[in-house]
Amino acid sequence: MAIFNRNHLLALIAAAAISGCTTVPDNTGNEQPADNTVSESTGASSGVASGIDDDSMTVSSETVGNGSSVGVDVALSITTVYFDFDKANIRPDAYAALKAHAAYLSTNAGAKLRLDGHADERGTREYNLALGERRAKAAASYLAANGATRSQLEVVSYGEERPAAMGASENSWAANRRVELKYTAVAP
Amino acid sequence: MDRLINQIVKRTLWFMAFGIVVISSAVRAELVVEVTKGSDEAQSIAVVPFSWSGPGRLSTDIARVVSADLHRSGQFKPIARDKMLSRPSTQDQVFFRDWRVLGTEFVVIGRVEKSAKGVYQVEFELLDVLQGKVVKRGSAAGKKLRAMSHYISDVVYEYLTGIKGAFSTHLVYVTMEWQKDNKQLFKLHHTDADGFNDVVIFTDAEPILSPSWAPNGRDITYVSFEGTRPGIYIQNTLTGKRQKITGFPGLNSAPSFSPDSRKLAMVLSKDGNPEIYTMDLSSGRLTRLTRYYGIDTEPSWSPDGQSIIFTSNRGGSPQIYRVQLASLKVERLTFEGNYNARPSITPDGRFLVMVHRRDGVFNIAVQDLVRGSFDVLTETTLDESPSVAPNGVMVIYATQRQGKGVLEAVSMDKRVKVRLPSSKGHVREPAWSPFLY
């Protein structure tokens, strides 16, 4: 058990998106909860979900690692946004999550985010690489429009090569048309 | 050991389908080639076991390889060995009556010797039963009996069809296997056109895609995500030597050698969105060919090297366009349906082969660039990555059967269909080599 203020929780949730997640508890656990960090966090809260009132709370690192049962900042814990078939426009159901990440990036200039664009298996592989990139770029543009800096963002497209769900069904396809947000650096 | 037994069992079953059983050396074949539909006009041919003057048995049964090649083309019906009334290996041993009785139209005979230096010398004849005479003879010398066998198949095929044989060619393809921890393993394979001598030439946990051949039939180019970002690579299939060609921010996709080998066409999005470029391989200089805010991808050279065809959604849906390299003038080539992609032009310049969507289903289709006619060649639902044999007869492509990626091939006239089941993972992205001689 460890006690983190809200800013650190956000950082942890965000960092949980980093592939592997193994370094996250160490990095953050070594940080001292300085007062100025807390105030920064408060400043950021306007763009983040509104349900947070306490400045500190108790969580276990395991819960944070799962990024699911925290139940505090749902929007920021969402690290995958989905797209319609052959489309790259951001759907309204992704606005809240992307705005939360944009706010986090805006207040944490050292944070860096990689956006991995994906497509479902239908259509040719190279066309789907292009489609995955358009999706990731659309998400990056949305983040930039909401406060993130372009230099914080990197776009990579995997096309249809890394499916999240297998099988030739509408459900699998819908799960595969996505952009995954992965923090490659969190705020110091 | 289990693997070896599997191989033997698999191959034994395969040869039993021919009415022949063989237990042979460990020539590996991950892909097994099965003819699912042969031509109605397949010619009857007998490939008689070749005589061998040396001790013991040869590691490769030449007549069996030739017979399998001709069968695999779908254009020939080889006669089972146990039906043969005689087994001549020289012209004077041939009694044409023996073959007329069987309805055999052509007979192949031959002899193998080995020189002191360990080089095999093979001589062969093709006989026309109706005419009662030798119509073609040839010889081959070398150490690789399988390669020499494919050469014989090429000579026989060319004489009887008028089309250069492609039995000596190679394939590269990609497999993807799911690992225990839900991670992926990608492998780039190199194999003979009949599935034998399968060698993995590159393995990575990151995606491998879009392999295609250099005109020399030795080098290939492909995209690898090695290091978690895409780059274009060139690899020598003989030495394994690899060179990274590009690693620009964004897409590095769909590389394709020019017919003169000097340039690579490719897709880069470093300037904002996917555009078609050519790179001069000696200087590294890039030339941008397209300017469109949407998707331009999948460049492929016309056989004369004067233009590049590509996929673009500039008309609202993916269609195939051609850009002239000299003028950068762009024209649209396809108008059938609302999804045509991954174009390539047959070596004779006559046909455009592509992935075509109709009723939500993806098939391989061909458009006659002279007459304008359009024909769908395949019947499954997720067909992609068509690659035409260098003689223009067959198209190999990837599809799915029971949720598994497999390779299949179909003749351009739709008369012949071939399936290439694999023992390994999801198979995809076949690329047929050019002629090797």
PDB file of N, CA and C in Angstrom, chain B residues 34-113:
ATOM      1  N   GLU B  34      -1.476 -28.620 -53.189  1.00  0.00           N
ATOM      2  CA  GLU B  34      -2.535 -29.542 -53.598  1.00  0.00           C
ATOM      3  C   GLU B  34      -3.338 -28.897 -54.716  1.00  0.00           C
ATOM      4  N   VAL B  35      -3.545 -29.649 -55.777  1.00  0.00           N
ATOM      5  CA  VAL B  35      -4.378 -29.139 -56.863  1.00  0.00           C
ATOM      6  C   VAL B  35      -5.830 -29.410 -56.502  1.00  0.00           C
ATOM      7  N   THR B  36      -6.633 -28.367 -56.380  1.00  0.00           N
ATOM      8  CA  THR B  36      -8.038 -28.553 -56.030  1.00  0.00           C
ATOM      9  C   THR B  36      -8.925 -28.541 -57.265  1.00  0.00           C
ATOM     10  N   LYS B  37      -8.412 -27.961 -58.335  1.00  0.00           N
ATOM     11  CA  LYS B  37      -9.166 -27.982 -59.583  1.00  0.00           C
ATOM     12  C   LYS B  37      -8.177 -27.949 -60.739  1.00  0.00           C
ATOM     13  N   GLY B  38      -8.155 -29.003 -61.538  1.00  0.00           N
ATOM     14  CA  GLY B  38      -7.265 -29.047 -62.690  1.00  0.00           C
ATOM     15  C   GLY B  38      -8.010 -28.622 -63.939  1.00  0.00           C
ATOM     16  N   SER B  39      -7.261 -28.340 -64.983  1.00  0.00           N
ATOM     17  CA  SER B  39      -7.877 -27.933 -66.242  1.00  0.00           C
ATOM     18  C   SER B  39      -8.650 -29.104 -66.857  1.00  0.00           C
ATOM     19  N   ASP B  40      -9.790 -28.807 -67.493  1.00  0.00           N
ATOM     20  CA  ASP B  40     -10.557 -29.835 -68.189  1.00  0.00           C
ATOM     21  C   ASP B  40      -9.771 -30.388 -69.367  1.00  0.00           C
ATOM     22  N   GLU B  41      -8.836 -29.603 -69.840  1.00  0.00           N
ATOM     23  CA  GLU B  41      -8.083 -30.006 -71.018  1.00  0.00           C
ATOM     24  C   GLU B  41      -6.680 -30.486 -70.669  1.00  0.00           C
ATOM     25  N   ALA B  42      -6.509 -30.977 -69.429  1.00  0.00           N
ATOM     26  CA  ALA B  42      -5.185 -31.410 -68.998  1.00  0.00           C
ATOM     27  C   ALA B  42      -4.675 -32.528 -69.910  1.00  0.00           C
ATOM     28  N   GLN B  43      -3.393 -32.447 -70.268  1.00  0.00           N
ATOM     29  CA  GLN B  43      -2.794 -33.426 -71.164  1.00  0.00           C
ATOM     30  C   GLN B  43      -2.233 -34.597 -70.377  1.00  0.00           C
ATOM     31  N   SER B  44      -2.360 -35.778 -70.960  1.00  0.00           N
ATOM     32  CA  SER B  44      -1.844 -36.985 -70.311  1.00  0.00           C
ATOM     33  C   SER B  44      -0.360 -37.143 -70.623  1.00  0.00           C
ATOM     34  N   ILE B  45       0.435 -37.305 -69.570  1.00  0.00           N
ATOM     35  CA  ILE B  45       1.884 -37.403 -69.752  1.00  0.00           C
ATOM     36  C   ILE B  45       2.439 -38.452 -68.785  1.00  0.00           C
ATOM     37  N   ALA B  46       3.464 -39.149 -69.221  1.00  0.00           N
ATOM     38  CA  ALA B  46       4.126 -40.116 -68.349  1.00  0.00           C
ATOM     39  C   ALA B  46       5.570 -39.667 -68.145  1.00  0.00           C
ATOM     40  N   VAL B  47       5.950 -39.533 -66.892  1.00  0.00           N
ATOM     41  CA  VAL B  47       7.350 -39.230 -66.592  1.00  0.00           C
ATOM     42  C   VAL B  47       7.942 -40.504 -65.997  1.00  0.00           C
ATOM     43  N   VAL B  48       8.728 -41.193 -66.816  1.00  0.00           N
ATOM     44  CA  VAL B  48       9.251 -42.516 -66.440  1.00  0.00           C
ATOM     45  C   VAL B  48      10.441 -42.328 -65.493  1.00  0.00           C
ATOM     46  N   PRO B  49      10.565 -43.183 -64.456  1.00  0.00           N
ATOM     47  CA  PRO B  49      11.721 -43.062 -63.562  1.00  0.00           C
ATOM     48  C   PRO B  49      13.029 -43.035 -64.355  1.00  0.00           C
ATOM     49  N   PHE B  50      13.878 -42.090 -64.006  1.00  0.00           N
ATOM     50  CA  PHE B  50      15.156 -41.951 -64.711  1.00  0.00           C
ATOM     51  C   PHE B  50      16.105 -43.060 -64.263  1.00  0.00           C
ATOM     52  N   SER B  51      16.907 -43.521 -65.188  1.00  0.00           N
ATOM     53  CA  SER B  51      17.896 -44.536 -64.804  1.00  0.00           C
ATOM     54  C   SER B  51      19.074 -43.860 -64.087  1.00  0.00           C
ATOM     55  N   TRP B  52      19.708 -44.621 -63.223  1.00  0.00           N
ATOM     56  CA  TRP B  52      20.810 -44.084 -62.400  1.00  0.00           C
ATOM     57  C   TRP B  52      21.928 -45.102 -62.419  1.00  0.00           C
ATOM     58  N   SER B  53      23.082 -44.663 -62.873  1.00  0.00           N
ATOM     59  CA  SER B  53      24.183 -45.601 -63.074  1.00  0.00           C
ATOM     60  C   SER B  53      25.020 -45.800 -61.820  1.00  0.00           C
ATOM     61  N   GLY B  54      24.821 -44.970 -60.834  1.00  0.00           N
ATOM     62  CA  GLY B  54      25.646 -45.043 -59.636  1.00  0.00           C
ATOM     63  C   GLY B  54      25.131 -46.030 -58.610  1.00  0.00           C
ATOM     64  N   PRO B  55      25.797 -46.090 -57.466  1.00  0.00           N
ATOM     65  CA  PRO B  55      25.403 -47.022 -56.408  1.00  0.00           C
ATOM     66  C   PRO B  55      24.206 -46.514 -55.602  1.00  0.00           C
ATOM     67  N   GLY B  56      23.446 -47.439 -55.049  1.00  0.00           N
ATOM     68  CA  GLY B  56      22.346 -47.084 -54.146  1.00  0.00           C
ATOM     69  C   GLY B  56      21.245 -46.311 -54.861  1.00  0.00           C
ATOM     70  N   ARG B  57      20.551 -45.492 -54.065  1.00  0.00           N
ATOM     71  CA  ARG B  57      19.476 -44.681 -54.642  1.00  0.00           C
ATOM     72  C   ARG B  57      19.824 -43.215 -54.573  1.00  0.00           C
ATOM     73  N   LEU B  58      19.301 -42.454 -55.511  1.00  0.00           N
ATOM     74  CA  LEU B  58      19.527 -41.010 -55.488  1.00  0.00           C
ATOM     75  C   LEU B  58      18.674 -40.374 -54.401  1.00  0.00           C
ATOM     76  N   SER B  59      19.163 -39.279 -53.843  1.00  0.00           N
ATOM     77  CA  SER B  59      18.411 -38.591 -52.786  1.00  0.00           C
ATOM     78  C   SER B  59      17.134 -37.966 -53.332  1.00  0.00           C
ATOM     79  N   THR B  60      17.110 -37.678 -54.613  1.00  0.00           N
ATOM     80  CA  THR B  60      15.926 -37.079 -55.238  1.00  0.00           C
ATOM     81  C   THR B  60      15.491 -37.937 -56.411  1.00  0.00           C
ATOM     82  N   ASP B  61      14.208 -38.268 -56.430  1.00  0.00           N
ATOM     83  CA  ASP B  61      13.638 -38.999 -57.556  1.00  0.00           C
ATOM     84  C   ASP B  61      13.198 -37.965 -58.595  1.00  0.00           C
ATOM     85  N   ILE B  62      14.037 -37.772 -59.601  1.00  0.00           N
ATOM     86  CA  ILE B  62      13.813 -36.696 -60.573  1.00  0.00           C
ATOM     87  C   ILE B  62      12.452 -36.809 -61.251  1.00  0.00           C
ATOM     88  N   ALA B  63      12.126 -38.013 -61.686  1.00  0.00           N
ATOM     89  CA  ALA B  63      10.860 -38.198 -62.407  1.00  0.00           C
ATOM     90  C   ALA B  63       9.673 -37.832 -61.513  1.00  0.00           C
ATOM     91  N   ARG B  64       9.819 -38.096 -60.227  1.00  0.00           N
ATOM     92  CA  ARG B  64       8.714 -37.792 -59.317  1.00  0.00           C
ATOM     93  C   ARG B  64       8.561 -36.276 -59.160  1.00  0.00           C
ATOM     94  N   VAL B  65       9.662 -35.578 -59.077  1.00  0.00           N
ATOM     95  CA  VAL B  65       9.603 -34.112 -58.955  1.00  0.00           C
ATOM     96  C   VAL B  65       9.005 -33.497 -60.221  1.00  0.00           C
ATOM     97  N   VAL B  66       9.446 -33.993 -61.391  1.00  0.00           N
ATOM     98  CA  VAL B  66       8.930 -33.470 -62.663  1.00  0.00           C
ATOM     99  C   VAL B  66       7.432 -33.743 -62.769  1.00  0.00           C
ATOM    100  N   SER B  67       7.062 -34.959 -62.406  1.00  0.00           N
ATOM    101  CA  SER B  67       5.658 -35.357 -62.466  1.00  0.00           C
ATOM    102  C   SER B  67       4.805 -34.466 -61.559  1.00  0.00           C
ATOM    103  N   ALA B  68       5.311 -34.219 -60.346  1.00  0.00           N
ATOM    104  CA  ALA B  68       4.578 -33.372 -59.398  1.00  0.00           C
ATOM    105  C   ALA B  68       4.479 -31.939 -59.908  1.00  0.00           C
ATOM    106  N   ASP B  69       5.543 -31.437 -60.497  1.00  0.00           N
ATOM    107  CA  ASP B  69       5.507 -30.088 -61.067  1.00  0.00           C
ATOM    108  C   ASP B  69       4.410 -29.972 -62.121  1.00  0.00           C
ATOM    109  N   LEU B  70       4.415 -30.933 -63.052  1.00  0.00           N
ATOM    110  CA  LEU B  70       3.457 -30.859 -64.160  1.00  0.00           C
ATOM    111  C   LEU B  70       2.026 -31.013 -63.640  1.00  0.00           C
ATOM    112  N   HIS B  71       1.859 -31.881 -62.650  1.00  0.00           N
ATOM    113  CA  HIS B  71       0.535 -32.041 -62.031  1.00  0.00           C
ATOM    114  C   HIS B  71       0.091 -30.734 -61.384  1.00  0.00           C
ATOM    115  N   ARG B  72       1.001 -30.114 -60.662  1.00  0.00           N
ATOM    116  CA  ARG B  72       0.701 -28.893 -59.914  1.00  0.00           C
ATOM    117  C   ARG B  72       0.283 -27.749 -60.830  1.00  0.00           C
ATOM    118  N   SER B  73       0.739 -27.791 -62.076  1.00  0.00           N
ATOM    119  CA  SER B  73       0.346 -26.733 -63.005  1.00  0.00           C
ATOM    120  C   SER B  73      -1.133 -26.834 -63.364  1.00  0.00           C
ATOM    121  N   GLY B  74      -1.724 -28.018 -63.108  1.00  0.00           N
ATOM    122  CA  GLY B  74      -3.126 -28.209 -63.442  1.00  0.00           C
ATOM    123  C   GLY B  74      -3.347 -28.461 -64.920  1.00  0.00           C
ATOM    124  N   GLN B  75      -2.292 -28.353 -65.723  1.00  0.00           N
ATOM    125  CA  GLN B  75      -2.441 -28.491 -67.169  1.00  0.00           C
ATOM    126  C   GLN B  75      -2.043 -29.878 -67.665  1.00  0.00           C
ATOM    127  N   PHE B  76      -1.594 -30.718 -66.726  1.00  0.00           N
ATOM    128  CA  PHE B  76      -1.168 -32.067 -67.104  1.00  0.00           C
ATOM    129  C   PHE B  76      -1.722 -33.095 -66.124  1.00  0.00           C
ATOM    130  N   LYS B  77      -1.986 -34.288 -66.669  1.00  0.00           N
ATOM    131  CA  LYS B  77      -2.385 -35.429 -65.849  1.00  0.00           C
ATOM    132  C   LYS B  77      -1.274 -36.474 -65.936  1.00  0.00           C
ATOM    133  N   PRO B  78      -0.326 -36.449 -65.009  1.00  0.00           N
ATOM    134  CA  PRO B  78       0.748 -37.449 -65.066  1.00  0.00           C
ATOM    135  C   PRO B  78       0.205 -38.834 -64.733  1.00  0.00           C
ATOM    136  N   ILE B  79       0.734 -39.822 -65.411  1.00  0.00           N
ATOM    137  CA  ILE B  79       0.296 -41.207 -65.209  1.00  0.00           C
ATOM    138  C   ILE B  79       1.005 -41.813 -64.009  1.00  0.00           C
ATOM    139  N   ALA B  80       0.251 -42.533 -63.192  1.00  0.00           N
ATOM    140  CA  ALA B  80       0.855 -43.165 -62.018  1.00  0.00           C
ATOM    141  C   ALA B  80       1.883 -44.205 -62.468  1.00  0.00           C
ATOM    142  N   ARG B  81       2.938 -44.286 -61.693  1.00  0.00           N
ATOM    143  CA  ARG B  81       4.060 -45.147 -62.046  1.00  0.00           C
ATOM    144  C   ARG B  81       3.654 -46.625 -62.157  1.00  0.00           C
ATOM    145  N   ASP B  82       2.771 -47.062 -61.276  1.00  0.00           N
ATOM    146  CA  ASP B  82       2.427 -48.495 -61.285  1.00  0.00           C
ATOM    147  C   ASP B  82       1.526 -48.872 -62.457  1.00  0.00           C
ATOM    148  N   LYS B  83       1.064 -47.864 -63.208  1.00  0.00           N
ATOM    149  CA  LYS B  83       0.261 -48.147 -64.402  1.00  0.00           C
ATOM    150  C   LYS B  83       1.135 -48.310 -65.646  1.00  0.00           C
ATOM    151  N   MET B  84       2.384 -47.909 -65.523  1.00  0.00           N
ATOM    152  CA  MET B  84       3.260 -47.943 -66.701  1.00  0.00           C
ATOM    153  C   MET B  84       3.568 -49.395 -67.086  1.00  0.00           C
ATOM    154  N   LEU B  85       3.445 -49.702 -68.376  1.00  0.00           N
ATOM    155  CA  LEU B  85       3.678 -51.067 -68.841  1.00  0.00           C
ATOM    156  C   LEU B  85       5.157 -51.340 -69.062  1.00  0.00           C
ATOM    157  N   SER B  86       5.919 -50.273 -69.257  1.00  0.00           N
ATOM    158  CA  SER B  86       7.360 -50.423 -69.395  1.00  0.00           C
ATOM    159  C   SER B  86       8.025 -49.176 -68.814  1.00  0.00           C
ATOM    160  N   ARG B  87       9.316 -49.290 -68.517  1.00  0.00           N
ATOM    161  CA  ARG B  87      10.014 -48.152 -67.922  1.00  0.00           C
ATOM    162  C   ARG B  87      11.303 -47.848 -68.695  1.00  0.00           C
ATOM    163  N   PRO B  88      11.136 -47.344 -69.910  1.00  0.00           N
ATOM    164  CA  PRO B  88      12.317 -47.050 -70.732  1.00  0.00           C
ATOM    165  C   PRO B  88      13.087 -45.856 -70.179  1.00  0.00           C
ATOM    166  N   SER B  89      14.394 -45.883 -70.372  1.00  0.00           N
ATOM    167  CA  SER B  89      15.183 -44.699 -70.023  1.00  0.00           C
ATOM    168  C   SER B  89      15.982 -44.200 -71.224  1.00  0.00           C
ATOM    169  N   THR B  90      15.983 -44.984 -72.310  1.00  0.00           N
ATOM    170  CA  THR B  90      16.605 -44.514 -73.551  1.00  0.00           C
ATOM    171  C   THR B  90      15.598 -44.656 -74.675  1.00  0.00           C
ATOM    172  N   GLN B  91      15.868 -43.903 -75.731  1.00  0.00           N
ATOM    173  CA  GLN B  91      14.936 -43.837 -76.848  1.00  0.00           C
ATOM    174  C   GLN B  91      14.651 -45.226 -77.441  1.00  0.00           C
ATOM    175  N   ASP B  92      15.693 -46.049 -77.552  1.00  0.00           N
ATOM    176  CA  ASP B  92      15.503 -47.361 -78.192  1.00  0.00           C
ATOM    177  C   ASP B  92      14.699 -48.324 -77.326  1.00  0.00           C
ATOM    178  N   GLN B  93      14.498 -47.968 -76.043  1.00  0.00           N
ATOM    179  CA  GLN B  93      13.688 -48.828 -75.165  1.00  0.00           C
ATOM    180  C   GLN B  93      12.197 -48.468 -75.207  1.00  0.00           C
ATOM    181  N   VAL B  94      11.872 -47.417 -75.934  1.00  0.00           N
ATOM    182  CA  VAL B  94      10.483 -46.943 -75.917  1.00  0.00           C
ATOM    183  C   VAL B  94       9.639 -47.705 -76.938  1.00  0.00           C
ATOM    184  N   PHE B  95       8.565 -48.328 -76.478  1.00  0.00           N
ATOM    185  CA  PHE B  95       7.585 -48.941 -77.378  1.00  0.00           C
ATOM    186  C   PHE B  95       6.326 -48.092 -77.305  1.00  0.00           C
ATOM    187  N   PHE B  96       6.069 -47.356 -78.370  1.00  0.00           N
ATOM    188  CA  PHE B  96       4.980 -46.382 -78.324  1.00  0.00           C
ATOM    189  C   PHE B  96       3.624 -47.030 -78.060  1.00  0.00           C
ATOM    190  N   ARG B  97       3.504 -48.309 -78.501  1.00  0.00           N
ATOM    191  CA  ARG B  97       2.246 -49.016 -78.288  1.00  0.00           C
ATOM    192  C   ARG B  97       1.907 -49.074 -76.798  1.00  0.00           C
ATOM    193  N   ASP B  98       2.941 -49.261 -75.942  1.00  0.00           N
ATOM    194  CA  ASP B  98       2.713 -49.323 -74.492  1.00  0.00           C
ATOM    195  C   ASP B  98       2.018 -48.064 -73.978  1.00  0.00           C
ATOM    196  N   TRP B  99       2.320 -46.954 -74.631  1.00  0.00           N
ATOM    197  CA  TRP B  99       1.775 -45.671 -74.147  1.00  0.00           C
ATOM    198  C   TRP B  99       0.461 -45.327 -74.825  1.00  0.00           C
ATOM    199  N   ARG B 100       0.320 -45.764 -76.086  1.00  0.00           N
ATOM    200  CA  ARG B 100      -0.961 -45.535 -76.774  1.00  0.00           C
ATOM    201  C   ARG B 100      -2.080 -46.265 -76.065  1.00  0.00           C
ATOM    202  N   VAL B 101      -1.774 -47.465 -75.586  1.00  0.00           N
ATOM    203  CA  VAL B 101      -2.765 -48.276 -74.857  1.00  0.00           C
ATOM    204  C   VAL B 101      -3.302 -47.500 -73.654  1.00  0.00           C
ATOM    205  N   LEU B 102      -2.395 -46.752 -73.011  1.00  0.00           N
ATOM    206  CA  LEU B 102      -2.777 -46.000 -71.808  1.00  0.00           C
ATOM    207  C   LEU B 102      -3.392 -44.630 -72.117  1.00  0.00           C
ATOM    208  N   GLY B 103      -3.393 -44.285 -73.394  1.00  0.00           N
ATOM    209  CA  GLY B 103      -3.909 -42.960 -73.758  1.00  0.00           C
ATOM    210  C   GLY B 103      -2.946 -41.844 -73.425  1.00  0.00           C
ATOM    211  N   THR B 104      -1.690 -42.203 -73.236  1.00  0.00           N
ATOM    212  CA  THR B 104      -0.682 -41.196 -72.911  1.00  0.00           C
ATOM    213  C   THR B 104      -0.289 -40.411 -74.152  1.00  0.00           C
ATOM    214  N   GLU B 105      -0.274 -39.097 -74.031  1.00  0.00           N
ATOM    215  CA  GLU B 105       0.067 -38.277 -75.185  1.00  0.00           C
ATOM    216  C   GLU B 105       1.570 -38.026 -75.285  1.00  0.00           C
ATOM    217  N   PHE B 106       2.211 -37.885 -74.108  1.00  0.00           N
ATOM    218  CA  PHE B 106       3.645 -37.578 -74.102  1.00  0.00           C
ATOM    219  C   PHE B 106       4.366 -38.408 -73.042  1.00  0.00           C
ATOM    220  N   VAL B 107       5.635 -38.683 -73.310  1.00  0.00           N
ATOM    221  CA  VAL B 107       6.454 -39.464 -72.383  1.00  0.00           C
ATOM    222  C   VAL B 107       7.775 -38.723 -72.166  1.00  0.00           C
ATOM    223  N   VAL B 108       8.190 -38.652 -70.908  1.00  0.00           N
ATOM    224  CA  VAL B 108       9.500 -38.085 -70.584  1.00  0.00           C
ATOM    225  C   VAL B 108      10.383 -39.213 -70.057  1.00  0.00           C
ATOM    226  N   ILE B 109      11.567 -39.363 -70.639  1.00  0.00           N
ATOM    227  CA  ILE B 109      12.532 -40.357 -70.160  1.00  0.00           C
ATOM    228  C   ILE B 109      13.865 -39.669 -69.892  1.00  0.00           C
ATOM    229  N   GLY B 110      14.713 -40.329 -69.086  1.00  0.00           N
ATOM    230  CA  GLY B 110      15.998 -39.693 -68.815  1.00  0.00           C
ATOM    231  C   GLY B 110      16.960 -40.576 -68.054  1.00  0.00           C
ATOM    232  N   ARG B 111      18.192 -40.103 -67.962  1.00  0.00           N
ATOM    233  CA  ARG B 111      19.279 -40.858 -67.337  1.00  0.00           C
ATOM    234  C   ARG B 111      20.129 -39.943 -66.468  1.00  0.00           C
ATOM    235  N   VAL B 112      20.587 -40.492 -65.348  1.00  0.00           N
ATOM    236  CA  VAL B 112      21.433 -39.714 -64.429  1.00  0.00           C
ATOM    237  C   VAL B 112      22.776 -40.415 -64.272  1.00  0.00           C
ATOM    238  N   GLU B 113      23.834 -39.623 -64.358  1.00  0.00           N
ATOM    239  CA  GLU B 113      25.175 -40.133 -64.047  1.00  0.00           C
ATOM    240  C   GLU B 113      25.841 -39.160 -63.091  1.00  0.00           C
TER     241      GLU B 113
END
